[in-house]
Tab-separated table of C-alpha atoms and ligand atoms in Angstrom:
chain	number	residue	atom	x	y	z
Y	1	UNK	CA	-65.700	-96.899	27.760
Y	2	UNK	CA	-65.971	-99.865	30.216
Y	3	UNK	CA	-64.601	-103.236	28.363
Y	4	UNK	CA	-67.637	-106.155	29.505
Y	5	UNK	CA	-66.484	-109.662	29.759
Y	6	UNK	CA	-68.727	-111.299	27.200
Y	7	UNK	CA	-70.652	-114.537	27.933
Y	8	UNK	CA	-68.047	-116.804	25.895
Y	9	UNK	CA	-65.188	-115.235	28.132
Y	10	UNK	CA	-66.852	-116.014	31.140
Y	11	UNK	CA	-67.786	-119.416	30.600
Y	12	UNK	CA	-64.221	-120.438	29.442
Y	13	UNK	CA	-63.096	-118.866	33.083
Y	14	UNK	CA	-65.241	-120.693	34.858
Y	15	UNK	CA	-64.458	-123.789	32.581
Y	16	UNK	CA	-60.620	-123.306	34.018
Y	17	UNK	CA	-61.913	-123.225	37.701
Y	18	UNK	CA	-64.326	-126.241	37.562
Y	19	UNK	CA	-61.739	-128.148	35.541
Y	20	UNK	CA	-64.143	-128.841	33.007
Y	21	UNK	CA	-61.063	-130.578	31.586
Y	22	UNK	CA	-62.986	-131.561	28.068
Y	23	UNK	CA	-64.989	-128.262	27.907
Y	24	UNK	CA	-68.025	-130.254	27.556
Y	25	UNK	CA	-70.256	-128.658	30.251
Y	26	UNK	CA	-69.058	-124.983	28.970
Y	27	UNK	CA	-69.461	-125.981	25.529
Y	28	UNK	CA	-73.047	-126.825	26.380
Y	29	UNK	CA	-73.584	-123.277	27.820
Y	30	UNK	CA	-71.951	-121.246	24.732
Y	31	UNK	CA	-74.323	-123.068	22.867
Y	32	UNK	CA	-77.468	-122.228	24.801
Y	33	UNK	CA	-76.520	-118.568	24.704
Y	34	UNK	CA	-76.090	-119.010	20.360
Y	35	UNK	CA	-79.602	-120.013	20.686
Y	36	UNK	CA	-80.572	-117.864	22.996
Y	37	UNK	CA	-79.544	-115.159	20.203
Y	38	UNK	CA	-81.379	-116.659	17.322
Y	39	UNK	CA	-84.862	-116.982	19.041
Y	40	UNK	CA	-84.094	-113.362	20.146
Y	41	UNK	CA	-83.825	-111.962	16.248
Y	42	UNK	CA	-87.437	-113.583	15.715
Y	43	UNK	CA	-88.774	-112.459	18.813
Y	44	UNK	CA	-87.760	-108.966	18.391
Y	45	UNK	CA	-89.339	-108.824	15.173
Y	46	UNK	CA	-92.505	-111.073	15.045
Y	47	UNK	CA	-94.764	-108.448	14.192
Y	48	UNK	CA	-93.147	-108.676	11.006
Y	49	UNK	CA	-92.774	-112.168	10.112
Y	50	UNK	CA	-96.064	-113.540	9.587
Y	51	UNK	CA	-94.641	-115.302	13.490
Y	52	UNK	CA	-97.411	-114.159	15.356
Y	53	UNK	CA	-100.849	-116.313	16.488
Y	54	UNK	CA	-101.693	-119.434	17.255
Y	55	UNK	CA	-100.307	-122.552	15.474
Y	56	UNK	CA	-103.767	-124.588	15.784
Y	57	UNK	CA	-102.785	-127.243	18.255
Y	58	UNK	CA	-102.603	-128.084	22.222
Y	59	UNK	CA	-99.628	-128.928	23.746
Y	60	UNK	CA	-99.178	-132.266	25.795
Y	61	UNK	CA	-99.966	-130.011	29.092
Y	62	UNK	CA	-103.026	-128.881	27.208
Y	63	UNK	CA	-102.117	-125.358	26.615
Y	64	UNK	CA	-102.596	-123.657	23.088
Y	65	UNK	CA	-99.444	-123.209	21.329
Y	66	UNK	CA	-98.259	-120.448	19.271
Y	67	UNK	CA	-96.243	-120.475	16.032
Y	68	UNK	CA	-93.556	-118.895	18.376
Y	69	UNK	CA	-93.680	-121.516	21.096
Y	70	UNK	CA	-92.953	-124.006	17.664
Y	71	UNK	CA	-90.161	-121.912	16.328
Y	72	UNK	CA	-88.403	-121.438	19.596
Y	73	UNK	CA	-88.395	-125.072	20.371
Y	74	UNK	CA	-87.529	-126.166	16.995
Y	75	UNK	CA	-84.644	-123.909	17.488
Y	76	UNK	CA	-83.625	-124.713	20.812
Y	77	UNK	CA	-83.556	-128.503	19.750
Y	78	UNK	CA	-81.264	-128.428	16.432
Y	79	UNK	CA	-79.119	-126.008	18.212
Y	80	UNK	CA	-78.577	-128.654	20.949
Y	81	UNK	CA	-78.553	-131.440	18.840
Y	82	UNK	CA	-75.900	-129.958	16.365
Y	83	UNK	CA	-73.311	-129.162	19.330
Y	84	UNK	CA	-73.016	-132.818	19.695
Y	85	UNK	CA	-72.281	-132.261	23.356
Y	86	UNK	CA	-75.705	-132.807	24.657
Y	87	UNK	CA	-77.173	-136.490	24.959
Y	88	UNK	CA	-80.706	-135.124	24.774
Y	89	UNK	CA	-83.670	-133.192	25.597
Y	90	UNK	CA	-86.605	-132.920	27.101
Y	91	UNK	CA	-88.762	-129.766	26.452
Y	92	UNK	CA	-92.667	-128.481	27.545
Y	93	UNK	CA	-93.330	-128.402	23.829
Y	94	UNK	CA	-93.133	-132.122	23.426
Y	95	UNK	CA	-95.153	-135.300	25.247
Y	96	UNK	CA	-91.156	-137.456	25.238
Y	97	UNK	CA	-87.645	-136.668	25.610
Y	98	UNK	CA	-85.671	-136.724	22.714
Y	99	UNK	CA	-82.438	-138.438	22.809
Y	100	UNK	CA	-79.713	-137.440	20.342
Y	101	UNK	CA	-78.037	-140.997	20.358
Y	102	UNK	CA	-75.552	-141.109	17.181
Y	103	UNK	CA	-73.534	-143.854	17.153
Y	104	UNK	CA	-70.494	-142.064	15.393
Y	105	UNK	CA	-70.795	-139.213	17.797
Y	106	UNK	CA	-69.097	-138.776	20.962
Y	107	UNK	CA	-71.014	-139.500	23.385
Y	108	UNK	CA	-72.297	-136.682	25.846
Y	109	UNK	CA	-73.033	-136.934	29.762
Y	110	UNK	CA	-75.238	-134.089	30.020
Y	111	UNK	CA	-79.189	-133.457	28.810
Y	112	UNK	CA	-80.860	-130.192	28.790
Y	113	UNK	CA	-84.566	-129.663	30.129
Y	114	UNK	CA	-86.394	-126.318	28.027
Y	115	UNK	CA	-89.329	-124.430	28.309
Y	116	UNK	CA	-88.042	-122.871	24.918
Y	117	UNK	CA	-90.842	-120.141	25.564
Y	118	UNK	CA	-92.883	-118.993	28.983
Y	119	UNK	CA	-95.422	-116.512	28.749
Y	120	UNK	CA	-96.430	-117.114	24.882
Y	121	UNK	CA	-100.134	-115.739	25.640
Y	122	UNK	CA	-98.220	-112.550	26.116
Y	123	UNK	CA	-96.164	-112.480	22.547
Y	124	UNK	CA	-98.918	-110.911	20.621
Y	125	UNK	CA	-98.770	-108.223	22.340
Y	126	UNK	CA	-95.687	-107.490	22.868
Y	127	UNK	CA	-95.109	-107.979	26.346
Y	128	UNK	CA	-91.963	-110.172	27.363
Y	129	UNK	CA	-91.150	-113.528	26.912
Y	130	UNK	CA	-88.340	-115.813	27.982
Y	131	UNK	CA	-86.466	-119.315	27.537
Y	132	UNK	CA	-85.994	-121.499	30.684
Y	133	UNK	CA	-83.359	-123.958	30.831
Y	134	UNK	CA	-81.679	-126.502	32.796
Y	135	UNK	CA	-78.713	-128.734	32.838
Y	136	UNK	CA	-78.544	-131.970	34.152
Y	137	UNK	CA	-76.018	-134.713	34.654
Y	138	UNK	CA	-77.239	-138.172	32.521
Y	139	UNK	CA	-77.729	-141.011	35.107
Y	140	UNK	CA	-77.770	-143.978	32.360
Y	141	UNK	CA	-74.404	-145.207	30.953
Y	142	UNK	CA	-73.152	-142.707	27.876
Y	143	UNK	CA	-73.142	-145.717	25.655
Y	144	UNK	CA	-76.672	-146.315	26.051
Y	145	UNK	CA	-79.880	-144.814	24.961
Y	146	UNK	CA	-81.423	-142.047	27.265
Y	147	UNK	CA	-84.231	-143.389	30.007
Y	148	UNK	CA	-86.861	-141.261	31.631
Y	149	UNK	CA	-84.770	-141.387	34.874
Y	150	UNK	CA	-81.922	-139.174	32.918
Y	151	UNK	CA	-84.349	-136.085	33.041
Y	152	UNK	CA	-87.038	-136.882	36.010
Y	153	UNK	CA	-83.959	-135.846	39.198
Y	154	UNK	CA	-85.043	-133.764	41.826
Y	155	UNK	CA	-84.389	-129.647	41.487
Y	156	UNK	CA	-81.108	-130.065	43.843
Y	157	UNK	CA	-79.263	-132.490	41.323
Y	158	UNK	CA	-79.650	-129.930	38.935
Y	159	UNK	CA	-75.587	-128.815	37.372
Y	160	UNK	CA	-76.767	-125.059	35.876
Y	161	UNK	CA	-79.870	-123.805	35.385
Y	162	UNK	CA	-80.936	-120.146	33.719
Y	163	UNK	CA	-83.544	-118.078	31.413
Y	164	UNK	CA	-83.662	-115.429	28.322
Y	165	UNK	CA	-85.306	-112.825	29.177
Y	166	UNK	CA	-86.543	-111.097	25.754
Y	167	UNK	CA	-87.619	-107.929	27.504
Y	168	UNK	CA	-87.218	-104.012	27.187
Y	169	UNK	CA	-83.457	-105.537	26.784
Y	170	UNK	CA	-82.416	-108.906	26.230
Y	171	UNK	CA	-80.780	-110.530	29.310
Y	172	UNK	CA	-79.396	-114.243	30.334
Y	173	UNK	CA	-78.667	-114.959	33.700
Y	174	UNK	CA	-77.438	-118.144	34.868
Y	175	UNK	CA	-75.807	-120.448	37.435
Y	176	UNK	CA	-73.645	-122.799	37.503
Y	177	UNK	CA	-74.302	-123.692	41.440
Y	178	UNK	CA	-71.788	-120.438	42.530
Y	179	UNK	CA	-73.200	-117.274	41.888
Y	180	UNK	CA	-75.791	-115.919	40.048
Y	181	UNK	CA	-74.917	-113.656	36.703
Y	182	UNK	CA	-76.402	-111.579	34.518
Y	183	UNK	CA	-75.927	-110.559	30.858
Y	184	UNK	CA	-77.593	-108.009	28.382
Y	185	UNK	CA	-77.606	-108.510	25.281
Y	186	UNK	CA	-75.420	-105.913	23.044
Y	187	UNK	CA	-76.838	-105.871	19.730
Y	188	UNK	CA	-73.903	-103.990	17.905
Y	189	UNK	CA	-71.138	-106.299	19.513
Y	190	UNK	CA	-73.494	-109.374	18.656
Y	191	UNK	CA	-72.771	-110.849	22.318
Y	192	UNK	CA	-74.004	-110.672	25.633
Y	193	UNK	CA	-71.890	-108.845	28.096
Y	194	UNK	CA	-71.657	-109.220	31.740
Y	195	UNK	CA	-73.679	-106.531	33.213
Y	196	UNK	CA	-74.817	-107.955	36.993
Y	197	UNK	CA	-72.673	-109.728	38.175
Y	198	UNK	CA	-72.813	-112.217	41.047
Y	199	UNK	CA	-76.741	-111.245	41.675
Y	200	UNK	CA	-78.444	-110.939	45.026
Y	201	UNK	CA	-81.928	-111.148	45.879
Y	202	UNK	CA	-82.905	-108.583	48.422
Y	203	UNK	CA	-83.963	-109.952	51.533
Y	204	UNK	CA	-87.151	-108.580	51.653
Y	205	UNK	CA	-89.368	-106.669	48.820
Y	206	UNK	CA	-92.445	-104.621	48.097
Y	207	UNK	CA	-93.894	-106.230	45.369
Y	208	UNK	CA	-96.051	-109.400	45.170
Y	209	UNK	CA	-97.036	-111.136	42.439
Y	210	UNK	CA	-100.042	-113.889	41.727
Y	211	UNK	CA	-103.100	-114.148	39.249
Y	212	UNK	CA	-105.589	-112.797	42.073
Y	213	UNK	CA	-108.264	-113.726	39.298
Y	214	UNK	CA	-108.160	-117.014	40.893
Y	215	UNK	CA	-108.935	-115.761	44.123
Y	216	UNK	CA	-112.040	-117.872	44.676
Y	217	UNK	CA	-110.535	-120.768	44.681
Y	218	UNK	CA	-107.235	-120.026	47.041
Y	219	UNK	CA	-106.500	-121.414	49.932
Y	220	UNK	CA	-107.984	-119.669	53.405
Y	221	UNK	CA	-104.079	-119.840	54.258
Y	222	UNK	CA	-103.167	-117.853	50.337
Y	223	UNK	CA	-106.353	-115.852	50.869
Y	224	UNK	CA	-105.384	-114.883	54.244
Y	225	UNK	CA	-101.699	-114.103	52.989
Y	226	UNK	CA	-102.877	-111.799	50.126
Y	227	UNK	CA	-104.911	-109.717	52.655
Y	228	UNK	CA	-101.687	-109.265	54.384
Y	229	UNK	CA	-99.846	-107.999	51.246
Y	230	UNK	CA	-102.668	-105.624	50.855
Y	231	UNK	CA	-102.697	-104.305	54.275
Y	232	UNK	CA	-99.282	-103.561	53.942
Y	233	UNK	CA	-99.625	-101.408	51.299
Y	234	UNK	CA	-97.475	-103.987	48.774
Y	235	UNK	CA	-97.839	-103.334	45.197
Y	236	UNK	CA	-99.445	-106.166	43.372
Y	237	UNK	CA	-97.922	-106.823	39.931
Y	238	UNK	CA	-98.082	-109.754	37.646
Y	239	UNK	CA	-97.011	-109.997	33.833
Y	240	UNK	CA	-97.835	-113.641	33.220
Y	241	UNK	CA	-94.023	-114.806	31.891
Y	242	UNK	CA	-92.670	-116.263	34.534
Y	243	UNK	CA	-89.560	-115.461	33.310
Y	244	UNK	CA	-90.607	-111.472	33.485
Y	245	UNK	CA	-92.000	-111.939	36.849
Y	246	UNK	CA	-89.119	-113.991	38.973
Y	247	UNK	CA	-86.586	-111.739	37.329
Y	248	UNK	CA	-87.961	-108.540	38.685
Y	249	UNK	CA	-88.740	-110.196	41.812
Y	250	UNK	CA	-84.505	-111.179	41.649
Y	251	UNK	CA	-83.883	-107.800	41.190
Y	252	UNK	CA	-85.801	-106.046	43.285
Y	253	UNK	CA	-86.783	-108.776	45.789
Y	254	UNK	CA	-90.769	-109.667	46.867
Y	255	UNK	CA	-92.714	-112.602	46.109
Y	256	UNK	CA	-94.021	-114.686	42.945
Y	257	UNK	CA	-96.973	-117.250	43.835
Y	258	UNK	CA	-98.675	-119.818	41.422
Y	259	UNK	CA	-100.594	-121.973	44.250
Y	260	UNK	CA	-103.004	-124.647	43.210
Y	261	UNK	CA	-106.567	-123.828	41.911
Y	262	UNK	CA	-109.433	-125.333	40.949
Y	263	UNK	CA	-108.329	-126.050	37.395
Y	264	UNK	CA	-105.196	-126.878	38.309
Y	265	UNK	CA	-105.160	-129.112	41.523
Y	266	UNK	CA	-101.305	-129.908	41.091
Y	267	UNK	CA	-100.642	-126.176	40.351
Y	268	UNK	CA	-99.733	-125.021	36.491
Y	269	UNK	CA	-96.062	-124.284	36.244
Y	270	UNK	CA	-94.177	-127.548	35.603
Y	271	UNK	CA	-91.831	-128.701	37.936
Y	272	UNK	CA	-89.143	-130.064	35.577
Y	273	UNK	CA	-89.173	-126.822	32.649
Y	274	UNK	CA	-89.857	-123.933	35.063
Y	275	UNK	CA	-90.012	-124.054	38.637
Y	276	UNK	CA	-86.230	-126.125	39.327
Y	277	UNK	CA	-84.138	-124.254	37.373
Y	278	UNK	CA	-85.792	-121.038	38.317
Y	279	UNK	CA	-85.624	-122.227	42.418
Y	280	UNK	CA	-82.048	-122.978	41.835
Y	281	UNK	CA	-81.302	-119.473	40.424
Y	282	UNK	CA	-83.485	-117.803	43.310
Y	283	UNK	CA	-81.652	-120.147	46.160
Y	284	UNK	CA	-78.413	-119.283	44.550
Y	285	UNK	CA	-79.013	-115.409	44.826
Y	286	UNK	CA	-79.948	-115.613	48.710
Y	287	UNK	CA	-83.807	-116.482	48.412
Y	288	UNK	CA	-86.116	-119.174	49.085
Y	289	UNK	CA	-88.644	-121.200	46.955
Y	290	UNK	CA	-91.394	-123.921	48.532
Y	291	UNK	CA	-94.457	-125.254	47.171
Y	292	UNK	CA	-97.802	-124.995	49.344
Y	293	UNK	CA	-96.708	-127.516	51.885
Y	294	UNK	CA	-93.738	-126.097	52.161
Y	295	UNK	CA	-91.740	-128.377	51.008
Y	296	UNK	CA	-88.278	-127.241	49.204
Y	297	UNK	CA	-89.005	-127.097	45.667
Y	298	UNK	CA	-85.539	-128.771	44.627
Y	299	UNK	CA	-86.054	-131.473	47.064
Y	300	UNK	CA	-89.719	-132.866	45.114
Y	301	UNK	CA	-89.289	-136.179	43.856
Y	302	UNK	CA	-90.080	-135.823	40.054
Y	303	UNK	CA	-92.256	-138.986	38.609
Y	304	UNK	CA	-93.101	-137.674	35.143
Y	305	UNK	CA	-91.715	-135.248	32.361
Y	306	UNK	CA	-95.209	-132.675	32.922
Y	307	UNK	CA	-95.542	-132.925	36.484
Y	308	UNK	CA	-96.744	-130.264	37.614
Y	309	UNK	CA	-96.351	-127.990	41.550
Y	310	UNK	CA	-97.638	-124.793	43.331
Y	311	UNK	CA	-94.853	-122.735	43.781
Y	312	UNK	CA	-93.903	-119.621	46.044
Y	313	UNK	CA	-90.575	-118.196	45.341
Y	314	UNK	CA	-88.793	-115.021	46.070
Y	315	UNK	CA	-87.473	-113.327	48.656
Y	316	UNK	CA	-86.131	-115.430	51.910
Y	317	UNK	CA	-87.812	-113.038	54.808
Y	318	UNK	CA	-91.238	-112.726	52.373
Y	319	UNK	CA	-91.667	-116.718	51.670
Y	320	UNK	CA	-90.682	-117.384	55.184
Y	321	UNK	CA	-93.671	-114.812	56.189
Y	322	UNK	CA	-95.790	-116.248	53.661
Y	323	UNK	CA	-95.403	-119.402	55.049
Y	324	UNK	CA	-96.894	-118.143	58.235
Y	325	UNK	CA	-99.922	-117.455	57.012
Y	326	UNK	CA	-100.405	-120.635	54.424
Y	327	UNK	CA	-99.179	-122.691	57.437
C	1	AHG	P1	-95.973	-121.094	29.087
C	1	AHG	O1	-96.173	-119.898	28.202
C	1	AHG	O2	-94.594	-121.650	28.983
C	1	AHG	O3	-97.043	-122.137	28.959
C	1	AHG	O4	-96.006	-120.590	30.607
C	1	AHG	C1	-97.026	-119.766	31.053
C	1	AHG	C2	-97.002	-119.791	32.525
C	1	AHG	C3	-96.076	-118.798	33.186
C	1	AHG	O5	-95.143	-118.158	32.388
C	1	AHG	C4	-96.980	-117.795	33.817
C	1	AHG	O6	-96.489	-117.390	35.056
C	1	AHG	C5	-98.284	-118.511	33.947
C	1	AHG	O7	-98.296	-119.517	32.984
C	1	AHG	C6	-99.463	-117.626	33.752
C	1	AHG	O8	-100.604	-118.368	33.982
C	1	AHG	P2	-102.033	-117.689	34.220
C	1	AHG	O9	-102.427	-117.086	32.913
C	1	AHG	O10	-102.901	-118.836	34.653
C	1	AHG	O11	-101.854	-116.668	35.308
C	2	MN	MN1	-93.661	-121.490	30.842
C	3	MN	MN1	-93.613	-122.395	27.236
């Protein structure tokens, strides 16, 4: 049987080669993939945990939020907190960043951005979910509380960035700016084990992927893009997790589009929880990810925790062709 490196082996091999001398940064990681494991448990088994439905409130982006999206963030933010290696976070669940700040703590230079779940209108039924994360460098002095600046940095400043993937199996694939890796979960060993390694997106793909429900308010350029797909006999397919949808389009190459629309001018996914970390992991694999303009996604200039962008990501040869069409 094949020996897999598990997660914890490979970040303390990569914590050797980026001289990571204090093991902060890797510490940081190992502790992202312990929660990625305890919001898996409850996910696998909210149908039987009383887990399931709507927790009654609106989140600060104005989406409903489900008990899960609560427990997952909860989770996400005491695991953080407890590794006392991360100055703070800042998550889609909440309107602020939280900042860890303990005075008889070390004191950490890195904070964590967290959509702790995308795609919770799909978790009643049992379609898959994910965590996003990212990992940034603090710009304010360690001995000082956190500012807004620490988390608002453009995409490209961005030190790893990854997702959870609670799907048919349970995968994490991240980056640390080299390549691009994948792990599945393995429930017996209790880990997750290196099963794609170094990850390439295909150059070009057959699938695209876009709520064509909002098709009446698209762009002529979108609109005229779409018909393209069609008339090349593309297969259209679109789970509504982000997470879901960019990771088959990673492994299988094609395009994911979320452009802006009438009720949401800006676009919906948010720039800082979603759409940089997962344009760092596309860019890192080989592909390409722009927002309607065109304009690299980890080059925006973020002004606000929510902001929000349009986004087409995916394959390099299929955004560049999109392109042609949005103009
Ligand atoms: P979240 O569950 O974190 O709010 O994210 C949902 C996002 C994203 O995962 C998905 O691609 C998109 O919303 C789906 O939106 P539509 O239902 O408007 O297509
Ligand atoms: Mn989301
Ligand atoms: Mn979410």
């Amino acid at each position: 049987m094949i020996r897999r490196t598990t997660l914890d082996e490979f970040i303390i091999t990569g914590q050797r080669s980026m001289q990571d001398a204090s093991g902060e940064f890797s510490g940081l990681l190992r502790h992202l993939g312990i929660a990625a494991k305890i919001i898996n448990r409850v996910v696998n088994k909210a149908g039987l945990l009383d887990i399931l439905g709507l927790d009654g409130g609106i989140n600060t982006t104005g989406d409903t939020v489900q008990k899960l999206d609560i427990y997952a963030n909860d989770m996400m933010i005491e695991y953080l907190r407890n590794s006392g290696i991360c100055a703070g976070v800042a998550s889609e669940e909440n309107e602020d960043f939280i900042d860890f700040y303990d005075r008889n703590l070390l004191r950490s230079s890195y904070v964590v951005v967290i959509d702790p779940l995308d795609g919770s209108s799909n978790i009643d039924v049992n379609i898959s979910v994910g965590t996003i994360f990212g990992i940034y460098k603090r710009l304010s002095h360690e001995d000082r509380r956190l500012e807004k600046r620490d988390f608002c940095q453009r995409g490209s400043e961005l030190v790893a960035a990854g997702y959870v993937l609670y799907g048919t199996s349970t995968m994490l694939v991240y980056t640390t700016g080299k390549s691009v890796n994948g792990f599945t979960y393995d429930r017996g060993v209790g880990e997750f084990c290196l099963s794609h390694p170094d990850m390439r997106i295909p150059e070009r793909g057959k699938y695209y992927s876009i709520n064509q429900g909002y098709s009446q308010s698209f762009s002529p350029g979108i609109s005229r893009y779409l018909d393209h797909c069609a008339g090349q006999n593309k297969a259209l397919r679109y789970i509504g997790s982000m997470v879901a949808d960019v990771h088959r389009t990673l492994c299988l190459g094609g395009i994911f589009l979320y452009p802006v629309t009438r009720s949401n001018p800006e676009g919906k996914l948010r720039i800082l929880y979603e759409c940089n970390p997962l344009s760092m992991l596309i860019e890192k694999a080989g592909g390409k990810s722009v927002n309607e303009n065109n304009e690299r996604i980890l080059d925006l200039e973020v002004n606000a925790l929510h902001q929000r962008c349009s986004i087409i990501i995916g394959s390099a040869k299929d955004v560049d062709e999109a392109m042609e069409f949005i103009g």
